[in-house]
């Protein structure tokens, strides 16, 4: 339901987004039945298509040509999809958005190769664009996204890590791809460099805020809203901001420490989720997310007024307030 | 030992190959300890570096500049390395070239992400090159390599597949990357299109021959020579050319059919390997490999004589005769 509401915010873009949706379906089409099934499964699991949206909106600050924008929006969403399917292998996730993951429906190998295939498709799109600068930004982004995932493996189950470790991780995991979506949308539509830089920073800040909210929701939403058990991050050993805030209380610290990496019973899981949810951690984490949101809004203030600016602003506010 | 002999064939290129080796080491370097360990493990497991060799040799037909050649040779070897580490996940391989695989030494997740990281590094190199045509060839190659792997999963355990299925698979799995190495080496050194096309076809034919020999050796070599148990392909359900040839005998067909996908005892494995090895299948498969080898040599005949041509010829012969 919230997803529907978010889509209302960019209803102006509906015809273009429908076009991109069709293009995504074509992009994952192949001769292989298995691959088609797995890719379509992933595609139909939906998602907010927030990266294409930001590409298109950023393009509105320059010479907007949907056929050109599409060439960037599609591969960026494909890179995101590929990273999701590989994430599920790492986190051993059974469900995503209420549906079984590719690794659960098939197995780890299929998930790995579906991701590889989708990534290769993304590259095919990118290779059609004749801009070394764009290629450079995209490959850098892919490297950082990928590094972020490796660091996420390394940082798992480490309750004593720094806030900085967490921020670095979500930057690579989420913020960079959204930041690049904004920057590349600006670049291919030929905005001036200053505009592109503001859009890039807007994307970065909004991406940070977005991921922090995501990590909060993992504790505050119901299982049904999440489409997976609440507290999944903790169960998978991912130390998120709410956990980093909650651990400051020595009693909560002991509870977390004693249960990290353990096979939890249902009452144990619910107890941990409730403890974090009822602590001051949620408000502290929200305050940090809010700071990023404000920074994002500041960047928008430097940009020309108009519909695109207004929509970006609305999306930013929505992200700050979203419930799931 | 055979690897040493192969290296003698291109000893002229040693200084350049040493340079590429160093560059590969740098390429897989990252801030992540885990990633460094896994990548170096993979790099040090060696390999023939046949793709860089073909890039360099193809470059000798044009304006050879090692700094430019390097920019293509390194990512091509990285793509190959990344595909190996992902293959090991799919095939559940414990050893490669006598050493534990990344998935065996660590686990499937690490193998998946090490592959992703190495691939991302390859892209970083590629993105430095300002040639849309080159990007296009490379991304097409990556897609086909990846599709080949998916088809390999789909075709597993299917004893009744066609020869064509097998040839299509090894084309995508091996021949295309070698073919692209030759073509891209030609392209970046600015040869004319005809030369580049002959080199591309040479690479394709030699790649096909190479992979068929590899599949034969899986039956005819000892476990020590292979660095893994002989008959691994059959055990993993990969239906290779020797199996396709051997199945024509009804008794052998039954033996294969009854044991495909089964957990084999040591005597059962040895019996199957011996049966295929002692059948006419090996000679039939060798004859097909030989045909590809001849086609490769024909392509060389169209190219200017000289050291590079001679070395390519020697490598082609070596591949046809190699024992492991």
Coordinates of C-alpha atoms in Angstrom, one line a residue:
Chain A
X1 CA 0.0 0.0 0.0
X2 CA 2.8 2.4 0.8
X3 CA 4.4 1.4 -2.4
X4 CA 1.3 2.5 -4.2
X5 CA 1.4 5.8 -2.4
X6 CA 5.1 6.4 -3.3
X7 CA 4.2 5.7 -7.0
X8 CA 1.5 8.4 -6.8
X9 CA 4.3 10.9 -6.1
X10 CA 5.7 10.3 -9.5
X11 CA 2.5 9.6 -11.4
X12 CA 3.6 12.2 -14.0
X13 CA 6.4 9.8 -15.0
X14 CA 4.0 6.8 -15.4
X15 CA 4.2 6.5 -19.3
X16 CA 8.0 6.6 -19.2
X17 CA 8.2 4.2 -16.3
X18 CA 5.8 1.8 -18.0
X19 CA 8.2 2.0 -21.0
X20 CA 11.1 1.2 -18.8
X21 CA 9.2 -1.7 -17.2
X22 CA 8.7 -3.2 -20.6
X23 CA 12.3 -2.7 -21.5
X24 CA 13.4 -4.4 -18.3
X25 CA 11.2 -7.4 -19.2
X26 CA 12.9 -7.6 -22.6
X27 CA 16.3 -7.1 -21.0
X28 CA 16.0 -10.2 -18.9
X29 CA 14.6 -12.3 -21.8
X30 CA 16.9 -15.1 -23.0
X31 CA 16.8 -18.5 -24.7
X32 CA 17.1 -20.2 -21.4
X33 CA 13.9 -21.2 -19.7
X34 CA 15.4 -21.5 -16.3
X35 CA 17.0 -18.1 -16.6
X36 CA 13.8 -16.5 -17.8
X37 CA 11.8 -17.9 -14.9
X38 CA 14.3 -16.8 -12.3
X39 CA 14.7 -13.3 -13.8
X40 CA 11.0 -12.7 -14.3
X41 CA 10.4 -14.0 -10.7
X42 CA 12.8 -11.3 -9.6
X43 CA 11.4 -8.6 -11.8
X44 CA 7.8 -9.3 -10.8
X45 CA 8.7 -9.2 -7.1
X46 CA 8.6 -5.5 -7.9
X47 CA 10.4 -2.9 -6.0
X48 CA 10.0 0.8 -6.1
X49 CA 12.0 1.4 -9.3
X50 CA 13.5 4.3 -7.4
X51 CA 16.7 4.3 -9.4
X52 CA 15.0 4.8 -12.8
X53 CA 12.8 7.4 -11.2
X54 CA 15.8 9.4 -10.1
X55 CA 17.5 9.0 -13.5
X56 CA 14.4 10.4 -15.1
X57 CA 13.9 13.3 -12.7
X58 CA 17.6 14.3 -12.9
X59 CA 17.2 14.3 -16.7
X60 CA 14.5 16.9 -16.4
X61 CA 17.2 19.4 -15.4
X62 CA 18.7 19.0 -18.8
X63 CA 17.6 18.1 -22.3
X64 CA 15.3 15.3 -21.5
X65 CA 15.0 12.6 -24.2
X66 CA 13.4 9.4 -22.9
X67 CA 15.2 7.2 -25.4
X68 CA 18.5 8.4 -24.0
X69 CA 17.4 8.3 -20.4
X70 CA 16.2 4.8 -20.8
X71 CA 19.6 3.6 -21.8
X72 CA 20.8 4.6 -18.4
X73 CA 17.8 3.9 -16.3
X74 CA 17.5 0.3 -17.4
X75 CA 21.0 -0.8 -16.6
X76 CA 21.0 1.0 -13.2
X77 CA 17.9 -0.9 -12.2
X78 CA 19.4 -4.1 -13.6
X79 CA 22.6 -3.6 -11.5
X80 CA 20.3 -3.1 -8.4
X81 CA 18.4 -6.3 -9.2
X82 CA 21.6 -8.3 -9.7
X83 CA 22.9 -7.1 -6.3
X84 CA 19.6 -8.1 -4.6
X85 CA 19.8 -11.7 -5.9
X86 CA 23.4 -12.0 -4.8
X87 CA 22.6 -10.4 -1.4
X88 CA 20.0 -13.1 -0.8
X89 CA 22.7 -15.8 -1.2
X90 CA 25.0 -14.0 1.3
X91 CA 22.3 -13.4 3.8
X92 CA 20.7 -16.8 3.2
X93 CA 17.3 -15.0 2.8
X94 CA 14.3 -17.1 2.1
X95 CA 11.8 -14.3 1.3
X96 CA 12.0 -10.8 -0.1
X97 CA 9.0 -8.5 -0.3
X98 CA 6.8 -11.4 0.8
X99 CA 7.9 -13.7 -2.0
X100 CA 10.4 -16.6 -2.0
X101 CA 13.8 -15.4 -3.2
X102 CA 15.5 -16.9 -6.2
X103 CA 17.9 -18.9 -4.0
X104 CA 14.9 -20.3 -2.1
X105 CA 12.8 -21.0 -5.1
X106 CA 15.7 -22.6 -7.0
X107 CA 19.1 -22.6 -5.3
X108 CA 22.3 -20.7 -4.7
X109 CA 23.9 -21.5 -8.0
X110 CA 20.9 -20.3 -10.0
X111 CA 20.8 -17.1 -7.9
X112 CA 24.4 -16.5 -8.6
X113 CA 24.1 -17.0 -12.3
X114 CA 20.8 -15.1 -12.6
X115 CA 22.6 -12.2 -11.0
X116 CA 25.6 -12.6 -13.3
X117 CA 23.3 -12.7 -16.3
X118 CA 21.4 -9.6 -15.3
X119 CA 24.6 -7.8 -14.7
X120 CA 25.9 -8.8 -18.1
X121 CA 22.7 -7.5 -19.6
X122 CA 23.3 -4.2 -17.8
X123 CA 26.7 -4.0 -19.3
X124 CA 25.2 -4.6 -22.8
X125 CA 23.0 -1.6 -22.3
X126 CA 25.8 0.5 -21.0
X127 CA 28.1 -0.5 -23.9
X128 CA 25.7 1.1 -26.3
X129 CA 26.3 4.5 -24.8
X130 CA 29.3 6.4 -26.2
X131 CA 30.6 8.2 -23.1
X132 CA 33.8 7.3 -21.4
X133 CA 32.9 9.4 -18.4
X134 CA 29.6 7.5 -18.0
X135 CA 31.4 4.2 -18.3
X136 CA 33.9 5.3 -15.7
X137 CA 31.2 6.3 -13.2
X138 CA 29.2 3.2 -13.7
X139 CA 32.1 0.8 -13.3
X140 CA 33.3 2.6 -10.2
X141 CA 29.9 2.4 -8.8
X142 CA 29.7 -1.3 -9.5
X143 CA 33.0 -1.9 -7.8
X144 CA 32.0 0.0 -4.7
X145 CA 28.6 -1.7 -4.5
X146 CA 30.5 -5.0 -4.7
X147 CA 33.1 -4.0 -2.1
X148 CA 30.3 -2.9 0.2
X149 CA 28.9 -6.4 0.1
X150 CA 32.3 -8.0 0.9
X151 CA 32.7 -5.6 3.8
X152 CA 29.2 -6.5 4.9
X153 CA 30.3 -10.1 5.1
X154 CA 33.5 -9.2 7.0
X155 CA 31.6 -6.9 9.4
X156 CA 28.9 -9.5 10.2
X157 CA 28.4 -10.5 13.9
X158 CA 30.8 -7.8 15.0
X159 CA 28.8 -6.0 17.7
X160 CA 31.7 -3.7 18.6
X161 CA 32.1 -2.0 15.3
X162 CA 32.0 1.8 14.8
X163 CA 29.2 4.0 13.5
X164 CA 31.7 4.8 10.7
X165 CA 31.9 1.2 9.7
X166 CA 28.1 1.1 9.3
X167 CA 27.9 4.4 7.4
X168 CA 30.7 3.3 5.0
X169 CA 28.8 0.0 4.4
X170 CA 25.4 1.6 3.6
X171 CA 27.1 4.2 1.4
X172 CA 28.4 1.4 -0.7
X173 CA 25.4 -0.8 -0.5
X174 CA 22.7 1.8 -1.3
X175 CA 23.7 5.4 -1.4
X176 CA 26.2 5.2 -4.3
X177 CA 23.8 3.6 -6.7
X178 CA 21.2 6.2 -6.1
X179 CA 23.8 8.9 -6.2
X180 CA 25.0 7.6 -9.6
X181 CA 21.4 7.4 -10.8
X182 CA 21.0 11.1 -10.2
X183 CA 24.4 12.0 -11.6
X184 CA 24.1 9.9 -14.7
X185 CA 20.6 11.2 -15.4
X186 CA 22.1 14.7 -15.3
X187 CA 25.1 13.8 -17.4
X188 CA 23.3 12.1 -20.3
X189 CA 20.8 15.0 -20.5
X190 CA 23.7 17.4 -20.7
X191 CA 23.2 19.5 -17.6
X192 CA 26.1 21.7 -16.5
X193 CA 28.6 20.2 -14.0
X194 CA 27.4 22.1 -11.0
X195 CA 23.8 20.8 -11.5
X196 CA 25.1 17.3 -11.9
X197 CA 27.2 17.6 -8.7
X198 CA 24.2 18.9 -6.7
X199 CA 22.1 16.0 -8.0
X200 CA 24.8 13.5 -7.2
X201 CA 25.0 14.8 -3.6
X202 CA 21.2 14.8 -3.3
X203 CA 21.2 11.2 -4.4
X204 CA 23.9 10.3 -1.9
X205 CA 22.2 11.9 1.1
X206 CA 18.8 10.6 0.2
X207 CA 20.3 7.1 -0.3
X208 CA 21.8 7.2 3.2
X209 CA 18.5 8.3 4.7
X210 CA 16.7 5.7 2.7
X211 CA 18.9 2.8 3.9
X212 CA 18.8 3.9 7.6
X213 CA 15.0 4.0 7.5
X214 CA 15.1 0.5 5.9
X215 CA 17.2 -0.7 8.8
X216 CA 14.9 0.9 11.3
X217 CA 11.8 -0.7 9.7
X218 CA 13.4 -4.1 10.1
X219 CA 12.7 -3.6 13.8
X220 CA 9.6 -1.5 13.8
X221 CA 7.4 -3.1 11.1
X222 CA 5.4 -6.3 11.4
X223 CA 6.4 -9.5 9.6
X224 CA 3.6 -9.0 7.1
X225 CA 4.6 -5.4 6.3
X226 CA 8.2 -6.5 5.7
X227 CA 7.4 -9.7 3.8
X228 CA 10.0 -11.4 6.0
X229 CA 10.5 -11.9 9.8
X230 CA 11.2 -8.6 11.7
X231 CA 14.7 -8.6 13.0
X232 CA 16.1 -10.4 10.0
X233 CA 19.1 -8.2 9.9
X234 CA 20.1 -9.2 13.4
X235 CA 19.4 -12.8 12.7
X236 CA 21.7 -12.6 9.7
X237 CA 24.4 -11.0 11.7
X238 CA 24.1 -7.6 10.0
X239 CA 24.8 -4.9 12.6
X240 CA 22.6 -2.0 11.6
X241 CA 22.1 1.5 13.1
X242 CA 19.3 0.6 15.5
X243 CA 21.5 -2.1 16.9
X244 CA 24.5 0.2 17.2
X245 CA 22.3 2.7 19.1
X246 CA 20.7 0.1 21.3
X247 CA 23.9 -1.6 22.4
X248 CA 24.9 1.5 24.4
X249 CA 22.6 0.3 27.2
X250 CA 24.7 -2.4 29.0
X251 CA 21.7 -4.7 29.5
X252 CA 20.7 -4.6 25.9
X253 CA 24.3 -5.0 24.9
X254 CA 24.4 -8.3 26.9
X255 CA 21.2 -9.5 25.4
X256 CA 22.4 -8.8 21.8
X257 CA 25.9 -10.2 22.4
X258 CA 24.5 -13.4 23.9
X259 CA 22.1 -14.0 20.9
X260 CA 24.2 -12.8 18.0
X261 CA 24.8 -15.7 15.6
X262 CA 22.6 -18.1 17.6
X263 CA 19.7 -20.0 16.2
X264 CA 16.9 -18.1 17.8
X265 CA 13.6 -19.5 19.0
X266 CA 10.5 -17.5 18.0
X267 CA 10.0 -16.0 21.6
X268 CA 13.7 -15.0 21.6
X269 CA 13.5 -13.3 18.3
X270 CA 10.4 -11.4 19.3
X271 CA 12.0 -10.4 22.6
X272 CA 15.0 -8.9 20.9
X273 CA 12.9 -7.1 18.3
X274 CA 10.7 -5.7 21.1
X275 CA 13.7 -4.7 23.2
X276 CA 15.3 -2.7 20.4
X277 CA 12.0 -1.2 19.3
X278 CA 11.1 0.0 22.8
X279 CA 14.6 1.5 23.4
X280 CA 15.7 5.0 22.5
X281 CA 17.7 3.5 19.6
X282 CA 14.9 3.9 17.1
X283 CA 14.6 7.7 17.8
X284 CA 18.4 8.1 17.7
X285 CA 18.6 6.3 14.4
X286 CA 15.7 8.4 13.0
X287 CA 17.5 11.5 14.0
X288 CA 20.6 10.5 12.0
X289 CA 18.4 9.6 9.0
X290 CA 16.7 13.0 9.4
X291 CA 20.1 14.8 9.2
X292 CA 20.8 13.1 5.9
X293 CA 17.3 14.0 4.7
X294 CA 17.9 17.7 5.5
X295 CA 21.2 17.6 3.7
X296 CA 19.4 16.2 0.7
X297 CA 16.9 19.0 0.8
X298 CA 19.6 21.6 1.0
X299 CA 21.0 20.3 -2.3
X300 CA 17.7 20.6 -3.9
X301 CA 17.6 24.3 -2.8
X302 CA 20.5 25.0 -5.1
X303 CA 18.7 23.5 -8.1
X304 CA 16.3 25.3 -10.5
X305 CA 12.7 25.2 -9.2
X306 CA 10.1 23.3 -11.2
X307 CA 8.2 20.0 -11.3
X308 CA 11.2 17.7 -11.1
X309 CA 12.6 19.6 -8.1
X310 CA 9.2 19.5 -6.4
X311 CA 8.8 15.7 -7.1
X312 CA 12.3 15.0 -5.7
X313 CA 11.4 17.0 -2.6
X314 CA 8.2 15.0 -2.1
X315 CA 10.0 11.7 -2.6
X316 CA 12.6 12.8 0.0
X317 CA 9.9 13.7 2.5
X318 CA 8.1 10.4 1.8
X319 CA 11.2 8.4 2.4
X320 CA 11.7 10.2 5.7
X321 CA 8.2 9.3 6.8
X322 CA 7.6 5.9 5.2
X323 CA 6.3 3.1 7.4
X324 CA 7.5 0.2 5.2
Chain B
X1 CA 55.6 -29.5 -16.0
X2 CA 53.5 -29.3 -19.2
X3 CA 52.6 -25.8 -18.1
X4 CA 56.3 -24.9 -18.0
X5 CA 56.7 -26.3 -21.5
X6 CA 53.8 -24.2 -22.8
X7 CA 55.4 -21.1 -21.3
X8 CA 58.6 -21.9 -23.2
X9 CA 56.7 -21.4 -26.4
X10 CA 56.0 -17.8 -25.5
X11 CA 59.2 -17.0 -23.7
X12 CA 59.8 -14.0 -26.0
X13 CA 56.8 -12.4 -24.2
X14 CA 58.1 -13.1 -20.7
X15 CA 58.9 -9.5 -19.8
X16 CA 55.5 -8.3 -20.9
X17 CA 53.7 -11.3 -19.2
X18 CA 55.6 -10.5 -16.0
X19 CA 54.3 -7.0 -16.2
X20 CA 50.8 -8.3 -16.7
X21 CA 51.2 -10.6 -13.8
X22 CA 52.1 -7.7 -11.5
X23 CA 49.2 -5.7 -12.9
X24 CA 46.8 -8.6 -12.1
X25 CA 48.1 -8.7 -8.5
X26 CA 47.5 -5.0 -8.2
X27 CA 44.1 -5.3 -9.8
X28 CA 42.8 -7.7 -7.2
X29 CA 44.2 -5.7 -4.3
X30 CA 41.6 -4.1 -2.1
X31 CA 41.1 -2.9 1.5
X32 CA 39.4 -6.1 2.4
X33 CA 41.6 -8.7 3.9
X34 CA 39.1 -11.5 3.1
X35 CA 38.8 -10.4 -0.5
X36 CA 42.6 -10.1 -0.9
X37 CA 43.2 -13.6 0.5
X38 CA 40.6 -15.1 -1.7
X39 CA 41.7 -13.3 -4.9
X40 CA 45.4 -13.9 -4.3
X41 CA 44.6 -17.6 -3.7
X42 CA 42.9 -17.7 -7.0
X43 CA 45.6 -15.7 -8.8
X44 CA 48.4 -17.9 -7.4
X45 CA 46.6 -21.1 -8.4
X46 CA 48.1 -20.0 -11.7
X47 CA 46.8 -21.0 -15.0
X48 CA 48.3 -20.7 -18.4
X49 CA 47.5 -17.0 -18.9
X50 CA 46.6 -18.0 -22.4
X51 CA 44.2 -15.1 -22.9
X52 CA 46.8 -12.4 -22.2
X53 CA 49.2 -14.3 -24.4
X54 CA 46.7 -14.2 -27.3
X55 CA 46.0 -10.6 -26.8
X56 CA 49.7 -9.8 -27.0
X57 CA 50.3 -12.0 -30.0
X58 CA 47.4 -10.5 -31.9
X59 CA 48.7 -7.1 -31.1
X60 CA 51.9 -8.0 -32.8
X61 CA 50.0 -7.8 -36.1
X62 CA 49.4 -4.1 -35.6
X63 CA 51.0 -1.2 -33.8
X64 CA 52.1 -3.0 -30.6
X65 CA 52.2 -0.8 -27.5
X66 CA 52.4 -2.8 -24.3
X67 CA 50.7 -0.1 -22.2
X68 CA 47.7 -0.3 -24.5
X69 CA 47.7 -4.1 -24.8
X70 CA 47.9 -4.4 -21.1
X71 CA 44.6 -2.5 -20.7
X72 CA 42.9 -5.3 -22.6
X73 CA 44.9 -8.3 -21.5
X74 CA 44.4 -7.7 -17.8
X75 CA 40.5 -7.4 -17.9
X76 CA 40.2 -10.5 -20.2
X77 CA 42.2 -12.6 -17.7
X78 CA 40.2 -11.2 -14.8
X79 CA 36.9 -12.1 -16.6
X80 CA 38.3 -15.6 -17.0
X81 CA 39.3 -15.8 -13.3
X82 CA 35.9 -14.6 -12.2
X83 CA 34.1 -17.2 -14.3
X84 CA 36.3 -19.9 -12.8
X85 CA 35.5 -19.0 -9.3
X86 CA 31.7 -18.9 -10.1
X87 CA 32.0 -22.2 -12.0
X88 CA 33.4 -23.9 -8.9
X89 CA 30.2 -22.9 -7.0
X90 CA 28.0 -24.4 -9.7
X91 CA 30.0 -27.6 -10.1
X92 CA 30.6 -27.8 -6.3
X93 CA 34.3 -28.3 -7.0
X94 CA 36.6 -28.8 -4.1
X95 CA 39.9 -28.6 -6.0
X96 CA 41.2 -26.9 -9.1
X97 CA 44.8 -27.4 -10.3
X98 CA 45.5 -29.4 -7.2
X99 CA 44.6 -26.6 -4.8
X100 CA 41.4 -26.1 -2.8
X101 CA 38.9 -23.8 -4.6
X102 CA 37.8 -20.5 -3.1
X103 CA 34.4 -22.1 -2.3
X104 CA 36.2 -25.0 -0.5
X105 CA 38.7 -22.9 1.4
X106 CA 36.0 -20.3 2.4
X107 CA 32.4 -20.9 1.2
X108 CA 30.0 -20.2 -1.6
X109 CA 29.2 -16.7 -0.6
X110 CA 32.9 -15.7 -0.6
X111 CA 33.4 -17.4 -4.0
X112 CA 30.4 -15.5 -5.4
X113 CA 31.6 -12.2 -4.2
X114 CA 35.2 -12.7 -5.0
X115 CA 34.0 -13.4 -8.6
X116 CA 31.8 -10.3 -8.5
X117 CA 34.7 -8.2 -7.3
X118 CA 37.1 -9.4 -9.9
X119 CA 34.6 -8.8 -12.6
X120 CA 34.0 -5.3 -11.3
X121 CA 37.8 -4.8 -11.5
X122 CA 37.8 -6.0 -15.1
X123 CA 35.1 -3.4 -15.9
X124 CA 37.2 -0.7 -14.2
X125 CA 40.0 -1.5 -16.6
X126 CA 37.7 -1.7 -19.6
X127 CA 36.1 1.6 -18.7
X128 CA 39.5 3.3 -19.2
X129 CA 39.5 2.4 -22.8
X130 CA 37.8 4.9 -25.1
X131 CA 36.4 2.6 -27.8
X132 CA 32.6 1.8 -28.0
X133 CA 33.3 -1.1 -30.4
X134 CA 35.6 -2.7 -27.8
X135 CA 33.1 -2.2 -25.0
X136 CA 30.5 -3.8 -27.2
X137 CA 32.5 -6.9 -28.0
X138 CA 33.5 -7.3 -24.4
X139 CA 30.0 -7.0 -23.0
X140 CA 28.6 -9.3 -25.6
X141 CA 31.4 -11.8 -24.7
X142 CA 30.6 -11.6 -21.0
X143 CA 26.9 -12.2 -21.7
X144 CA 27.6 -15.2 -23.8
X145 CA 30.1 -16.6 -21.3
X146 CA 27.4 -16.2 -18.7
X147 CA 24.6 -17.7 -20.8
X148 CA 26.9 -20.6 -21.5
X149 CA 27.1 -21.3 -17.8
X150 CA 23.4 -21.2 -17.4
X151 CA 22.9 -23.5 -20.3
X152 CA 25.5 -25.8 -18.7
X153 CA 23.3 -26.0 -15.6
X154 CA 20.3 -26.7 -17.7
X155 CA 22.0 -29.4 -19.7
X156 CA 23.5 -31.2 -16.7
X157 CA 22.6 -34.9 -16.3
X158 CA 21.0 -35.0 -19.8
X159 CA 22.7 -38.0 -21.4
X160 CA 20.6 -37.7 -24.5
X161 CA 21.6 -34.3 -25.6
X162 CA 23.0 -33.5 -29.1
X163 CA 26.5 -32.9 -30.2
X164 CA 25.3 -29.4 -31.1
X165 CA 24.3 -28.7 -27.5
X166 CA 27.8 -29.6 -26.4
X167 CA 29.5 -27.5 -29.1
X168 CA 27.3 -24.5 -28.3
X169 CA 28.1 -24.8 -24.6
X170 CA 31.9 -24.9 -25.0
X171 CA 31.8 -22.1 -27.6
X172 CA 30.2 -19.9 -24.9
X173 CA 32.2 -21.3 -22.0
X174 CA 35.7 -21.2 -23.6
X175 CA 36.0 -20.4 -27.3
X176 CA 34.4 -16.9 -27.2
X177 CA 36.7 -15.5 -24.6
X178 CA 39.8 -16.7 -26.5
X179 CA 38.3 -15.5 -29.7
X180 CA 37.6 -12.0 -28.2
X181 CA 41.2 -12.0 -26.8
X182 CA 42.5 -12.3 -30.3
X183 CA 40.1 -9.9 -31.8
X184 CA 40.5 -7.2 -29.2
X185 CA 44.3 -7.5 -29.3
X186 CA 44.0 -6.9 -33.0
X187 CA 41.6 -4.0 -32.6
X188 CA 43.5 -2.0 -30.0
X189 CA 46.7 -2.3 -32.0
X190 CA 44.8 -1.0 -35.0
X191 CA 45.1 -3.9 -37.5
X192 CA 42.9 -3.8 -40.5
X193 CA 39.5 -5.5 -40.2
X194 CA 40.4 -8.5 -42.3
X195 CA 43.3 -9.3 -40.0
X196 CA 41.2 -8.8 -36.9
X197 CA 38.5 -11.2 -38.4
X198 CA 41.1 -13.9 -39.1
X199 CA 42.5 -13.6 -35.6
X200 CA 39.0 -13.7 -34.1
X201 CA 38.3 -16.9 -36.0
X202 CA 41.7 -18.4 -35.1
X203 CA 40.8 -17.8 -31.5
X204 CA 37.4 -19.4 -31.8
X205 CA 38.7 -22.5 -33.5
X206 CA 41.7 -22.9 -31.1
X207 CA 39.3 -22.3 -28.2
X208 CA 37.0 -25.1 -29.3
X209 CA 40.0 -27.5 -29.8
X210 CA 41.4 -26.5 -26.4
X211 CA 38.2 -27.2 -24.5
X212 CA 37.6 -30.5 -26.2
X213 CA 41.1 -31.6 -25.2
X214 CA 40.4 -30.4 -21.7
X215 CA 37.3 -32.6 -21.6
X216 CA 39.3 -35.6 -23.0
X217 CA 42.0 -35.1 -20.4
X218 CA 39.3 -35.3 -17.7
X219 CA 39.2 -39.0 -18.6
X220 CA 42.7 -39.8 -19.7
X221 CA 44.8 -38.0 -17.1
X222 CA 45.7 -39.2 -13.7
X223 CA 44.2 -37.6 -10.6
X224 CA 47.6 -36.1 -9.9
X225 CA 48.0 -34.6 -13.3
X226 CA 44.5 -33.1 -13.2
X227 CA 44.8 -31.8 -9.6
X228 CA 41.3 -33.3 -9.1
X229 CA 39.7 -36.7 -9.5
X230 CA 39.6 -38.0 -13.1
X231 CA 36.0 -38.2 -14.3
X232 CA 35.0 -35.0 -12.4
X233 CA 32.9 -33.8 -15.3
X234 CA 30.8 -37.0 -15.3
X235 CA 30.5 -36.8 -11.5
X236 CA 29.3 -33.2 -11.7
X237 CA 26.8 -34.2 -14.4
X238 CA 28.6 -32.3 -17.2
X239 CA 28.1 -34.3 -20.4
X240 CA 31.2 -33.7 -22.4
X241 CA 32.3 -34.9 -25.8
X242 CA 34.0 -38.2 -24.7
X243 CA 30.7 -39.1 -22.9
X244 CA 28.7 -38.2 -26.0
X245 CA 30.9 -40.4 -28.1
X246 CA 31.1 -43.3 -25.6
X247 CA 27.3 -43.5 -25.2
X248 CA 26.9 -44.8 -28.7
X249 CA 27.8 -48.3 -27.4
X250 CA 24.6 -49.6 -25.7
X251 CA 26.4 -51.3 -22.9
X252 CA 28.4 -48.1 -22.1
X253 CA 25.2 -46.1 -22.4
X254 CA 23.5 -48.2 -19.7
X255 CA 26.5 -47.9 -17.5
X256 CA 26.6 -44.1 -17.8
X257 CA 22.8 -43.8 -17.5
X258 CA 22.7 -45.8 -14.4
X259 CA 25.5 -43.9 -12.7
X260 CA 24.7 -40.3 -13.7
X261 CA 23.9 -38.2 -10.7
X262 CA 24.6 -41.0 -8.3
X263 CA 27.0 -40.7 -5.4
X264 CA 29.8 -42.9 -6.8
X265 CA 32.1 -45.2 -4.8
X266 CA 35.8 -45.1 -5.7
X267 CA 35.7 -48.4 -7.6
X268 CA 32.6 -47.2 -9.5
X269 CA 34.3 -44.0 -10.5
X270 CA 37.4 -45.7 -11.6
X271 CA 35.4 -48.3 -13.6
X272 CA 33.5 -45.5 -15.5
X273 CA 36.7 -43.6 -16.2
X274 CA 38.4 -46.7 -17.5
X275 CA 35.4 -47.7 -19.6
X276 CA 35.4 -44.4 -21.4
X277 CA 39.1 -44.2 -21.7
X278 CA 39.3 -47.7 -23.2
X279 CA 36.5 -47.1 -25.7
X280 CA 36.8 -45.5 -29.1
X281 CA 35.3 -42.3 -27.7
X282 CA 38.7 -40.8 -26.9
X283 CA 39.9 -41.2 -30.5
X284 CA 36.6 -39.8 -31.9
X285 CA 36.8 -36.8 -29.6
X286 CA 40.4 -36.2 -30.6
X287 CA 39.4 -36.3 -34.3
X288 CA 36.9 -33.5 -33.7
X289 CA 39.4 -31.5 -31.7
X290 CA 41.9 -32.0 -34.6
X291 CA 39.4 -30.7 -37.1
X292 CA 39.1 -27.4 -35.1
X293 CA 42.8 -27.3 -34.8
X294 CA 43.2 -27.5 -38.6
X295 CA 40.7 -24.7 -39.1
X296 CA 42.7 -22.6 -36.7
X297 CA 45.9 -23.2 -38.6
X298 CA 44.1 -22.3 -41.9
X299 CA 43.3 -18.9 -40.4
X300 CA 46.9 -18.4 -39.6
X301 CA 47.8 -19.1 -43.2
X302 CA 45.9 -15.9 -44.2
X303 CA 47.9 -13.8 -41.8
X304 CA 51.3 -12.2 -42.4
X305 CA 54.3 -14.4 -41.6
X306 CA 56.5 -13.5 -38.7
X307 CA 57.3 -14.4 -35.1
X308 CA 53.8 -13.8 -33.8
X309 CA 52.3 -16.1 -36.4
X310 CA 54.9 -18.7 -35.7
X311 CA 54.3 -18.6 -32.0
X312 CA 50.5 -18.9 -32.5
X313 CA 51.1 -21.9 -34.7
X314 CA 53.3 -23.5 -32.0
X315 CA 50.8 -22.9 -29.3
X316 CA 48.0 -24.4 -31.5
X317 CA 50.1 -27.6 -32.1
X318 CA 50.9 -27.8 -28.4
X319 CA 47.3 -27.5 -27.5
X320 CA 46.5 -30.4 -29.8
X321 CA 49.1 -32.6 -28.3
X322 CA 49.1 -31.6 -24.7
X323 CA 48.8 -34.3 -22.1
X324 CA 47.3 -32.1 -19.3

